[in-house]
């Protein structure tokens, strides 16, 4: 997978779970500034 496909995949899965980018960052134990 290239970076663009990976980013789209992550965004799609995040949206399917009704998660914000901040919630995903917290779930992954990273800062929301480090998100893709």
CSV table of N, CA and C in Angstrom, one decimal:
chain,number,residue,atom,x,y,z
A,1,UNK,N,0.8,-1.2,0.0
A,1,UNK,CA,0.0,0.0,0.0
A,1,UNK,C,0.9,1.2,0.0
A,2,UNK,N,0.5,2.2,-0.8
A,2,UNK,CA,1.2,3.5,-0.7
A,2,UNK,C,0.6,4.4,0.4
A,3,UNK,N,1.3,5.5,0.7
A,3,UNK,CA,0.9,6.4,1.8
A,3,UNK,C,-0.5,6.9,1.6
A,4,UNK,N,-0.9,7.3,0.3
A,4,UNK,CA,-2.2,7.8,0.1
A,4,UNK,C,-3.3,6.8,0.3
A,5,UNK,N,-3.1,5.6,-0.1
A,5,UNK,CA,-4.1,4.5,0.1
A,5,UNK,C,-4.2,4.2,1.6
A,6,UNK,N,-3.1,4.2,2.3
A,6,UNK,CA,-3.1,3.9,3.7
A,6,UNK,C,-3.9,5.0,4.5
A,7,UNK,N,-3.6,6.2,4.1
A,7,UNK,CA,-4.3,7.3,4.8
A,7,UNK,C,-5.8,7.3,4.5
A,8,UNK,N,-6.2,7.0,3.3
A,8,UNK,CA,-7.6,6.9,3.0
A,8,UNK,C,-8.3,5.7,3.7
A,9,UNK,N,-7.6,4.6,3.8
A,9,UNK,CA,-8.1,3.4,4.6
A,9,UNK,C,-8.3,3.8,6.0
A,10,UNK,N,-7.3,4.4,6.7
A,10,UNK,CA,-7.4,4.8,8.1
A,10,UNK,C,-8.6,5.8,8.2
A,11,UNK,N,-8.7,6.8,7.4
A,11,UNK,CA,-9.8,7.8,7.5
A,11,UNK,C,-11.2,7.1,7.3
A,12,UNK,N,-11.3,6.2,6.4
A,12,UNK,CA,-12.5,5.5,6.2
A,12,UNK,C,-12.9,4.6,7.4
A,13,UNK,N,-12.0,3.9,7.9
A,13,UNK,CA,-12.3,3.1,9.1
A,13,UNK,C,-12.6,3.9,10.3
A,14,UNK,N,-11.9,5.1,10.5
A,14,UNK,CA,-12.2,6.0,11.6
A,14,UNK,C,-13.6,6.5,11.5
A,15,UNK,N,-14.0,6.9,10.3
A,15,UNK,CA,-15.3,7.5,10.1
A,15,UNK,C,-16.4,6.4,10.3
A,16,UNK,N,-16.1,5.2,9.9
A,16,UNK,CA,-17.1,4.1,10.1
A,16,UNK,C,-17.4,3.9,11.6
A,17,UNK,N,-16.4,4.2,12.4
A,17,UNK,CA,-16.6,4.1,13.9
A,17,UNK,C,-17.0,5.4,14.5
A,18,UNK,N,-17.3,6.4,13.7
A,18,UNK,CA,-17.7,7.7,14.2
A,18,UNK,C,-16.7,8.3,15.2
A,19,UNK,N,-15.4,8.1,14.9
A,19,UNK,CA,-14.3,8.7,15.7
A,19,UNK,C,-13.8,9.9,15.1
A,20,UNK,N,-13.4,10.9,16.0
A,20,UNK,CA,-12.8,12.1,15.5
A,20,UNK,C,-11.3,11.7,15.4
A,21,UNK,N,-10.5,12.6,14.7
A,21,UNK,CA,-9.1,12.4,14.6
A,21,UNK,C,-8.5,12.5,16.0
A,22,UNK,N,-9.0,13.3,16.9
A,22,UNK,CA,-8.5,13.4,18.2
A,22,UNK,C,-8.7,12.1,19.0
A,23,UNK,N,-9.9,11.6,18.8
A,23,UNK,CA,-10.3,10.3,19.5
A,23,UNK,C,-9.4,9.2,19.0
A,24,UNK,N,-9.1,9.1,17.7
A,24,UNK,CA,-8.2,8.1,17.2
A,24,UNK,C,-6.8,8.3,17.8
A,25,UNK,N,-6.3,9.5,17.8
A,25,UNK,CA,-5.0,9.8,18.4
A,25,UNK,C,-4.9,9.3,19.9
A,26,UNK,N,-6.0,9.6,20.6
A,26,UNK,CA,-6.0,9.2,22.0
A,26,UNK,C,-6.0,7.6,22.1
A,27,UNK,N,-6.8,7.0,21.3
A,27,UNK,CA,-6.8,5.5,21.2
A,27,UNK,C,-5.5,4.9,20.9
A,28,UNK,N,-4.7,5.6,20.1
A,28,UNK,CA,-3.4,5.1,19.7
A,28,UNK,C,-2.3,5.6,20.6
A,29,UNK,N,-2.6,6.4,21.6
A,29,UNK,CA,-1.7,6.9,22.6
A,29,UNK,C,-0.6,7.8,21.9
A,30,UNK,N,-1.1,8.6,20.9
A,30,UNK,CA,-0.2,9.6,20.3
A,30,UNK,C,-0.9,10.9,20.4
A,31,UNK,N,-0.2,12.0,20.2
A,31,UNK,CA,-0.8,13.3,20.2
A,31,UNK,C,-1.6,13.5,18.9
A,32,UNK,N,-2.6,14.4,19.0
A,32,UNK,CA,-3.4,14.6,17.8
A,32,UNK,C,-2.5,15.4,16.8
A,33,UNK,N,-1.4,15.9,17.1
A,33,UNK,CA,-0.5,16.6,16.2
A,33,UNK,C,0.2,15.6,15.3
A,34,UNK,N,0.4,14.4,15.8
A,34,UNK,CA,1.1,13.3,15.1
A,34,UNK,C,0.2,12.5,14.1
A,35,UNK,N,-1.0,12.8,14.1
A,35,UNK,CA,-1.9,12.0,13.3
A,35,UNK,C,-1.6,12.2,11.8
A,36,UNK,N,-1.9,11.1,11.0
A,36,UNK,CA,-1.7,11.2,9.6
A,36,UNK,C,-2.6,12.2,8.9
